[in-house]
PDB file of C-alpha atoms and ligand atoms in Angstrom:
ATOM      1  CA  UNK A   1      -3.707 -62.084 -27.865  1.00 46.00           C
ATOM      2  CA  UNK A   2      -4.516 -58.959 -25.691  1.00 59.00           C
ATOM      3  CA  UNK A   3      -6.882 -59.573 -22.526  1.00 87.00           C
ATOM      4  CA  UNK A   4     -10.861 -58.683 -22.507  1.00 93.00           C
ATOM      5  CA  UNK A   5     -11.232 -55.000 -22.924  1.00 98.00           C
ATOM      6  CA  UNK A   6     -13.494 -53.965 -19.904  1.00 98.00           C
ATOM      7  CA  UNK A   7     -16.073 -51.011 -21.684  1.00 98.00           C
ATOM      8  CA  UNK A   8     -18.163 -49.355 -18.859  1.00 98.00           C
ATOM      9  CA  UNK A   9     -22.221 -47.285 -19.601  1.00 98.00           C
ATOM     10  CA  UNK A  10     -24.274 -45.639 -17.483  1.00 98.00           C
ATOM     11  CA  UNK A  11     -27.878 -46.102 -17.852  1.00 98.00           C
ATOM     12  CA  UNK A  12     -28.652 -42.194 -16.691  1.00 98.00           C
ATOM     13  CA  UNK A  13     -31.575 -42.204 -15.830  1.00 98.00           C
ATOM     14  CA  UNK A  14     -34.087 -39.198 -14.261  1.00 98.00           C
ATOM     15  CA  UNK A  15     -34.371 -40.894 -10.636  1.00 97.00           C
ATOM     16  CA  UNK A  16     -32.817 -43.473  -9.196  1.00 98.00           C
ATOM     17  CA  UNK A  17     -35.637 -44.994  -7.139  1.00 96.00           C
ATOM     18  CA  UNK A  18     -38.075 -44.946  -9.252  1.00 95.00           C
ATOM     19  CA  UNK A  19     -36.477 -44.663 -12.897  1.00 97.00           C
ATOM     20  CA  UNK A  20     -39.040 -43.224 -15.809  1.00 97.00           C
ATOM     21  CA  UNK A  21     -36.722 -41.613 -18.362  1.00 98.00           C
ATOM     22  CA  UNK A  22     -33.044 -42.581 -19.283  1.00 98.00           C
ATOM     23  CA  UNK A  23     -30.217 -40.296 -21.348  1.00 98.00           C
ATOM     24  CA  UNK A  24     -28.813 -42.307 -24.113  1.00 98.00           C
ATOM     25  CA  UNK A  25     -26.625 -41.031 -26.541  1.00 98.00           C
ATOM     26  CA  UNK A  26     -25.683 -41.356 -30.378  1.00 98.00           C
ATOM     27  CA  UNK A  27     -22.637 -41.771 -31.830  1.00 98.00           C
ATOM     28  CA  UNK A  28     -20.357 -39.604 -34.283  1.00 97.00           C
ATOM     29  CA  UNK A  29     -17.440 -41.596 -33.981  1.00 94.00           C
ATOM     30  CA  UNK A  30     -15.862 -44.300 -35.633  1.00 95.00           C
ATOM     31  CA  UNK A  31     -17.467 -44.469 -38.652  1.00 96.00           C
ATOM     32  CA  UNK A  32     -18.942 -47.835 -38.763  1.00 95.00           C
ATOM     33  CA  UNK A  33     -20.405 -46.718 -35.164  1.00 97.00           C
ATOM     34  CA  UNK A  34     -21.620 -43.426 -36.013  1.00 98.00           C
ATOM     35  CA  UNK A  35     -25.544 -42.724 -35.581  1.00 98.00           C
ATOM     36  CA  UNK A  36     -25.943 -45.535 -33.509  1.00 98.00           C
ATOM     37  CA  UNK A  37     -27.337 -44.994 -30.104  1.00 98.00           C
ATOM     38  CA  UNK A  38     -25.803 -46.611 -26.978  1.00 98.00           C
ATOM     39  CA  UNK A  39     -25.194 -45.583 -22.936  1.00 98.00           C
ATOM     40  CA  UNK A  40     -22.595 -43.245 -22.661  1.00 98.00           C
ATOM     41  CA  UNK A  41     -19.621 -44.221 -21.500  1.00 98.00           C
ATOM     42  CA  UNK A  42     -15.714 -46.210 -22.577  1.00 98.00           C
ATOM     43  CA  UNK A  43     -13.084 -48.324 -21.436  1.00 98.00           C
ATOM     44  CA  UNK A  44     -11.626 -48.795 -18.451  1.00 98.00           C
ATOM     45  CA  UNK A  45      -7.953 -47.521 -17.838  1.00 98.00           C
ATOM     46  CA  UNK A  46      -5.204 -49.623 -17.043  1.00 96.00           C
ATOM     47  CA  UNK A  47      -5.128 -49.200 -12.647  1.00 97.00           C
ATOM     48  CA  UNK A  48      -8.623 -47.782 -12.375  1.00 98.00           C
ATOM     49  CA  UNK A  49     -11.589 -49.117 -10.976  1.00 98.00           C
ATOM     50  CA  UNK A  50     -14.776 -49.782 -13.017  1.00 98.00           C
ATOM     51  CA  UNK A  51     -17.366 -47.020 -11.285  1.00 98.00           C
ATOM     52  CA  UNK A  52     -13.997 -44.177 -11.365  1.00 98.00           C
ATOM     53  CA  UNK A  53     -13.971 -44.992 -14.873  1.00 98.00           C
ATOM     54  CA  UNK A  54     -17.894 -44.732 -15.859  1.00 98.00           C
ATOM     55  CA  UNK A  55     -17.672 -41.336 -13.906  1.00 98.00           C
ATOM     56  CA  UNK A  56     -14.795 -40.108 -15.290  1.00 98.00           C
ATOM     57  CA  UNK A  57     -16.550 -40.592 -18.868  1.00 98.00           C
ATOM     58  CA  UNK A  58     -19.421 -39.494 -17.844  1.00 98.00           C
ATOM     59  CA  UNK A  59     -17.496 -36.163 -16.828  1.00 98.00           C
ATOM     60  CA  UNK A  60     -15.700 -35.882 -19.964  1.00 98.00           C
ATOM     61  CA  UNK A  61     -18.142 -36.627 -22.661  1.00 98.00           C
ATOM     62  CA  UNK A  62     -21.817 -35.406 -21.387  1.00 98.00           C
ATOM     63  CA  UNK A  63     -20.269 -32.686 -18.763  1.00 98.00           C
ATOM     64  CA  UNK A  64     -21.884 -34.095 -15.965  1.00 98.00           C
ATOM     65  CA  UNK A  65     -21.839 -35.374 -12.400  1.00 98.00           C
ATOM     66  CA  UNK A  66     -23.674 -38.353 -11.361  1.00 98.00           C
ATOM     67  CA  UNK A  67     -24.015 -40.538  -8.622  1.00 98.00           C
ATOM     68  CA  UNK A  68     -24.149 -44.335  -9.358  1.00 98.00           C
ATOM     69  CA  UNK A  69     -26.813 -46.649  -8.896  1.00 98.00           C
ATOM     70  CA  UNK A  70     -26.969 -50.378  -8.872  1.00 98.00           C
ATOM     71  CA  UNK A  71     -25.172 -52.541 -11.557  1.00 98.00           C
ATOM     72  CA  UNK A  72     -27.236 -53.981 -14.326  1.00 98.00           C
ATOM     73  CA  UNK A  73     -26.934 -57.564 -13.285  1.00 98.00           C
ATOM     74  CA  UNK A  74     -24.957 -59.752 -16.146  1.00 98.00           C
ATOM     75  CA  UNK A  75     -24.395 -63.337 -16.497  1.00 96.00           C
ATOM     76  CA  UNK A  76     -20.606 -62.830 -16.247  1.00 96.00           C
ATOM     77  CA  UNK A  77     -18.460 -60.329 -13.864  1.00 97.00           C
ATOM     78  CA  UNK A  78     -16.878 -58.732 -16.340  1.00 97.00           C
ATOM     79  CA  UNK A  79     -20.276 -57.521 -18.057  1.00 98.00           C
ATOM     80  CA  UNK A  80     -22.197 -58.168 -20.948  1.00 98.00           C
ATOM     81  CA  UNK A  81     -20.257 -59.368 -24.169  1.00 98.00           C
ATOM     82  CA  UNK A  82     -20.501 -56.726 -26.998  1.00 97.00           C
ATOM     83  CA  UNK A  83     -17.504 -58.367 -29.546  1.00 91.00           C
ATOM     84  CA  UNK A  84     -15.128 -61.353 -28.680  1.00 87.00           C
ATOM     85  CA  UNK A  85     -12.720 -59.122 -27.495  1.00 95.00           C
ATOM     86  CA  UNK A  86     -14.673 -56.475 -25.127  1.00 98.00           C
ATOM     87  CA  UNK A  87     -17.600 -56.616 -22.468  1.00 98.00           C
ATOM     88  CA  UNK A  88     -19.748 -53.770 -20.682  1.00 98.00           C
ATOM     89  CA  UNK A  89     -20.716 -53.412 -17.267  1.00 98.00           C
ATOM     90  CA  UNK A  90     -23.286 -51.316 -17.039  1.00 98.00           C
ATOM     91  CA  UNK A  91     -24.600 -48.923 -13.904  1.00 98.00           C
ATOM     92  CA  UNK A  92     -27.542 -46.920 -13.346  1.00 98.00           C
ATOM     93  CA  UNK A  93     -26.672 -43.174 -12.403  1.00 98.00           C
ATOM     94  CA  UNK A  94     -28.361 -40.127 -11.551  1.00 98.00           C
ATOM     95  CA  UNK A  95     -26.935 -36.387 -12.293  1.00 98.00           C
ATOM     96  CA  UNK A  96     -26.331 -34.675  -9.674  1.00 98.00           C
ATOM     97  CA  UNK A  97     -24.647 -31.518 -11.447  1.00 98.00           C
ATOM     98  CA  UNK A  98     -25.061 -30.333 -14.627  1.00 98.00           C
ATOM     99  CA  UNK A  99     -26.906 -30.452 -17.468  1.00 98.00           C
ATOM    100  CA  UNK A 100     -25.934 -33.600 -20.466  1.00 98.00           C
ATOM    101  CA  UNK A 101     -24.125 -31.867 -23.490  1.00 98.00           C
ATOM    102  CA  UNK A 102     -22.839 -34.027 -26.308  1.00 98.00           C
ATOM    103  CA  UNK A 103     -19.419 -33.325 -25.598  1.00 97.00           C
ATOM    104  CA  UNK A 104     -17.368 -35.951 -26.966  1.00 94.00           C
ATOM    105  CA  UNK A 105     -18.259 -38.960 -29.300  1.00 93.00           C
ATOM    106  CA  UNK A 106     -21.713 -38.065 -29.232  1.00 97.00           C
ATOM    107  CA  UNK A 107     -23.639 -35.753 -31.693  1.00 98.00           C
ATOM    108  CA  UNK A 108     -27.076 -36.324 -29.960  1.00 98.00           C
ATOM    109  CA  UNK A 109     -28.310 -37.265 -27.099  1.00 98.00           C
ATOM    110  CA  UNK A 110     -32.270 -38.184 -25.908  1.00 98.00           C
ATOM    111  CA  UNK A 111     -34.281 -38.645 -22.937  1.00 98.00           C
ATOM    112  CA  UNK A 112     -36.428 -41.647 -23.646  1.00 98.00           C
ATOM    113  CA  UNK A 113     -39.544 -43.079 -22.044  1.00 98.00           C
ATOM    114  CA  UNK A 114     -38.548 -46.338 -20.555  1.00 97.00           C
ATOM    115  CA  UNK A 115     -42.361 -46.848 -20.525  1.00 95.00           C
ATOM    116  CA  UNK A 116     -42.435 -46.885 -24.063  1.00 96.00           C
ATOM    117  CA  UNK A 117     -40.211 -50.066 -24.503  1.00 97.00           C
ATOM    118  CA  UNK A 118     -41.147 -50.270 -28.493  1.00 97.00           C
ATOM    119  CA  UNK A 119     -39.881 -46.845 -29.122  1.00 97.00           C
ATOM    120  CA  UNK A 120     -36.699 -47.508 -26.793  1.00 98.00           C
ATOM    121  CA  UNK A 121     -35.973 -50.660 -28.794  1.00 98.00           C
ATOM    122  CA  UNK A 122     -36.842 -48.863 -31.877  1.00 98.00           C
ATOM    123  CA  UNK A 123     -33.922 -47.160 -32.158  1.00 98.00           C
ATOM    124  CA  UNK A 124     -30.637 -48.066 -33.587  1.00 98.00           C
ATOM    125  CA  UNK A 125     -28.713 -49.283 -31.231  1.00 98.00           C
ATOM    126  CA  UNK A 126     -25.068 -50.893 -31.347  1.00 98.00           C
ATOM    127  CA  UNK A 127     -25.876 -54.266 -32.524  1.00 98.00           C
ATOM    128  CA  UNK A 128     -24.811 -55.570 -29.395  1.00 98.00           C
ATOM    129  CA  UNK A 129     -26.688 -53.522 -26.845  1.00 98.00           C
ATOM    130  CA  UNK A 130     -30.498 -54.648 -27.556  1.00 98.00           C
ATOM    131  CA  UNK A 131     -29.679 -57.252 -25.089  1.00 98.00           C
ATOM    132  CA  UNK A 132     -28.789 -55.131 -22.856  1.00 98.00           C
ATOM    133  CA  UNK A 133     -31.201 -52.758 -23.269  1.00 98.00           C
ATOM    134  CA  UNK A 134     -34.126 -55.618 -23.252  1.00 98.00           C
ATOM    135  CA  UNK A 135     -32.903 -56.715 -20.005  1.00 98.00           C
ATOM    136  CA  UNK A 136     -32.539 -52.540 -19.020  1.00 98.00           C
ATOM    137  CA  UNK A 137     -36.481 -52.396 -19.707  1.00 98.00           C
ATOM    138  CA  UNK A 138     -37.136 -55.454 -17.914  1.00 97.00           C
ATOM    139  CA  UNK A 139     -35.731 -54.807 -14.566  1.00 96.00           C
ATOM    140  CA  UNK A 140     -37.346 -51.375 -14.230  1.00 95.00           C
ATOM    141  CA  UNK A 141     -40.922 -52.584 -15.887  1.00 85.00           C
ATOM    142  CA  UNK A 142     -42.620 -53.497 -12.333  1.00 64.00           C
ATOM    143  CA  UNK A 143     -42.515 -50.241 -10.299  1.00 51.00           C
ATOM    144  CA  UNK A 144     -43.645 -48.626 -13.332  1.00 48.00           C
ATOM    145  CA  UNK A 145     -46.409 -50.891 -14.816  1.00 53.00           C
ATOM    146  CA  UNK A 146     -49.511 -48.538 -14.974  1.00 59.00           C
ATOM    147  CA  UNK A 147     -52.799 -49.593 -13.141  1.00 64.00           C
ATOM    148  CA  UNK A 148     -55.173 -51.998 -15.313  1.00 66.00           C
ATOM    149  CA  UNK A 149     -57.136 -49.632 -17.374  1.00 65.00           C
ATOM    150  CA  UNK A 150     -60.590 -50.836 -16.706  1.00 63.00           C
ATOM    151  CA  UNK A 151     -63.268 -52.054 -19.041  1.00 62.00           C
TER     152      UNK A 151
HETATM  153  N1  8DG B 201     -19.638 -46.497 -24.493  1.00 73.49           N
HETATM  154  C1  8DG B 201     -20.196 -47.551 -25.090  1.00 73.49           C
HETATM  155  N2  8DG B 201     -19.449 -48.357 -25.884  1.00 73.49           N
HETATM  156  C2  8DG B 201     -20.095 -49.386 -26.452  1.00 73.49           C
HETATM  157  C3  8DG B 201     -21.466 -49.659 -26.239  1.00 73.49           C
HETATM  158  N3  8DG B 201     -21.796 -50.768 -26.940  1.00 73.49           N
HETATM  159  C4  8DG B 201     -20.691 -51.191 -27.595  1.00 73.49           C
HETATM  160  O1  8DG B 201     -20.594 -52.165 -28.354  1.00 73.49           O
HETATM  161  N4  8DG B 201     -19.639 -50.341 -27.289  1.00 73.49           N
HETATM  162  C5  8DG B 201     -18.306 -50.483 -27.818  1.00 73.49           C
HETATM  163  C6  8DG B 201     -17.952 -49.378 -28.784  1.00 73.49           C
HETATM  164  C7  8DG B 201     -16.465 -49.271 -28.621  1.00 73.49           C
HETATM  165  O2  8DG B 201     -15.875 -50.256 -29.471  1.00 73.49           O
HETATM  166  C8  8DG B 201     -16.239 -49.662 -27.172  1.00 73.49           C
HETATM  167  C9  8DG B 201     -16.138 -48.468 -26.253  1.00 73.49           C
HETATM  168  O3  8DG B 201     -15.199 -47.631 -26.721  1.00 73.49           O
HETATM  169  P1  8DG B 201     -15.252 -46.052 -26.588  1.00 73.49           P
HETATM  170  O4  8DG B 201     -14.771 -45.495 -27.862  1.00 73.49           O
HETATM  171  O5  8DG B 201     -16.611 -45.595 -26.117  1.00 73.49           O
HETATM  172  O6  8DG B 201     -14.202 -45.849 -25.435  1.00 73.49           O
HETATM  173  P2  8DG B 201     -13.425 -44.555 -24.977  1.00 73.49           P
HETATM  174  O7  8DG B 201     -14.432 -43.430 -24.793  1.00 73.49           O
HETATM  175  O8  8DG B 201     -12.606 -44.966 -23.809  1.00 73.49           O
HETATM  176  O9  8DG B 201     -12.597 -44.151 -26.258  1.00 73.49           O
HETATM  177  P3  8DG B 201     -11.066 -44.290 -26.688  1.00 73.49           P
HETATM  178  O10 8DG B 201     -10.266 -43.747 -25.558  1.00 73.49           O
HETATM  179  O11 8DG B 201     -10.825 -45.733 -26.985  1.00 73.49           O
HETATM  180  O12 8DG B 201     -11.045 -43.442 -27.929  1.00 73.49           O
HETATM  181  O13 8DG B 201     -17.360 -50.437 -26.784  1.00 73.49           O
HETATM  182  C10 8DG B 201     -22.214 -48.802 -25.403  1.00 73.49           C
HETATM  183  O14 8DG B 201     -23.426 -48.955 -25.178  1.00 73.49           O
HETATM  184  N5  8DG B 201     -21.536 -47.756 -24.851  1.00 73.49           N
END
């Protein structure tokens, strides 16, 4: 048996501080992933540390620069499971050159409405990220709960 393979995504999102949009991206590649959305990003490399490695992919497949946020909090260290043999950490990031281009792996990528959690959860994700993505949308619901329309 190999050891855990560490996978690292960046929840990109439009602002840091106050997050209203995020970049996710769909995949071409391998077939039985293609078409399904997910956050950008791929494995860590043997020597290199988790937030060089989101960067680095973040570099390579969208063309960008970002500067990383806070971790998604997960229940273990090494991330949130996605197969019995890999996890994801997960980071929120903000560009801070470029513009997104689906470089690598990717044959689309979208700016959704994290207000709009139906539509966010809507799409077809990798099986394994809706938990992620659930917990995503919940930790960035509060700042951005609209006022109480009145009646
Ligand atoms: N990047 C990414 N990978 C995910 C997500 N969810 C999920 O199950 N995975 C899986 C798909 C892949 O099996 C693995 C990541 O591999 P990858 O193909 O993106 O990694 P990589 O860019 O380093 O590619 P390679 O060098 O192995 O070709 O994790 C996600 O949201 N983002």
């Amino acid at each position: 048996m190999t050891g855990l393979i560490q996978v690292v995504g960046g929840a990109v999102v439009d602002n840091l501080a106050q997050p209203a949009a995020m970049l996710v991206a769909r995949r071409s590649a391998p077939e039985h992933l293609a078409g399904l959305w997910e956050f950008p990003g791929g494995k860590v490399e043997p020597g290199e540390e988790p937030e060089t490695a989101l960067v680095r992919e973040l570099a390579e497949e969208l063309g960008i620069d970002v500067r990383l946020g806070s971790e998604l909090p997960a229940e273990e260290p090494q991330g949130w499971p996605l197969n019995g043999r890999a996890s994801m950490r997960v980071w929120f990031a903000e560009v801070t050159r470029g513009e997104a281009m689906p470089l690598e792996d990717h044959d689309e990528l979208r700016w959704v409405d994290l207000r709009n959690r139906q539509a966010v959860l809507g799409l077809p994700w990798i099986p394994a990220d809706y938990p992620i993505v659930s917990a995503l949308l919940d930790s960035v619901a509060v700042p951005l709960q609209e006022p109480l329309a009145k009646d």
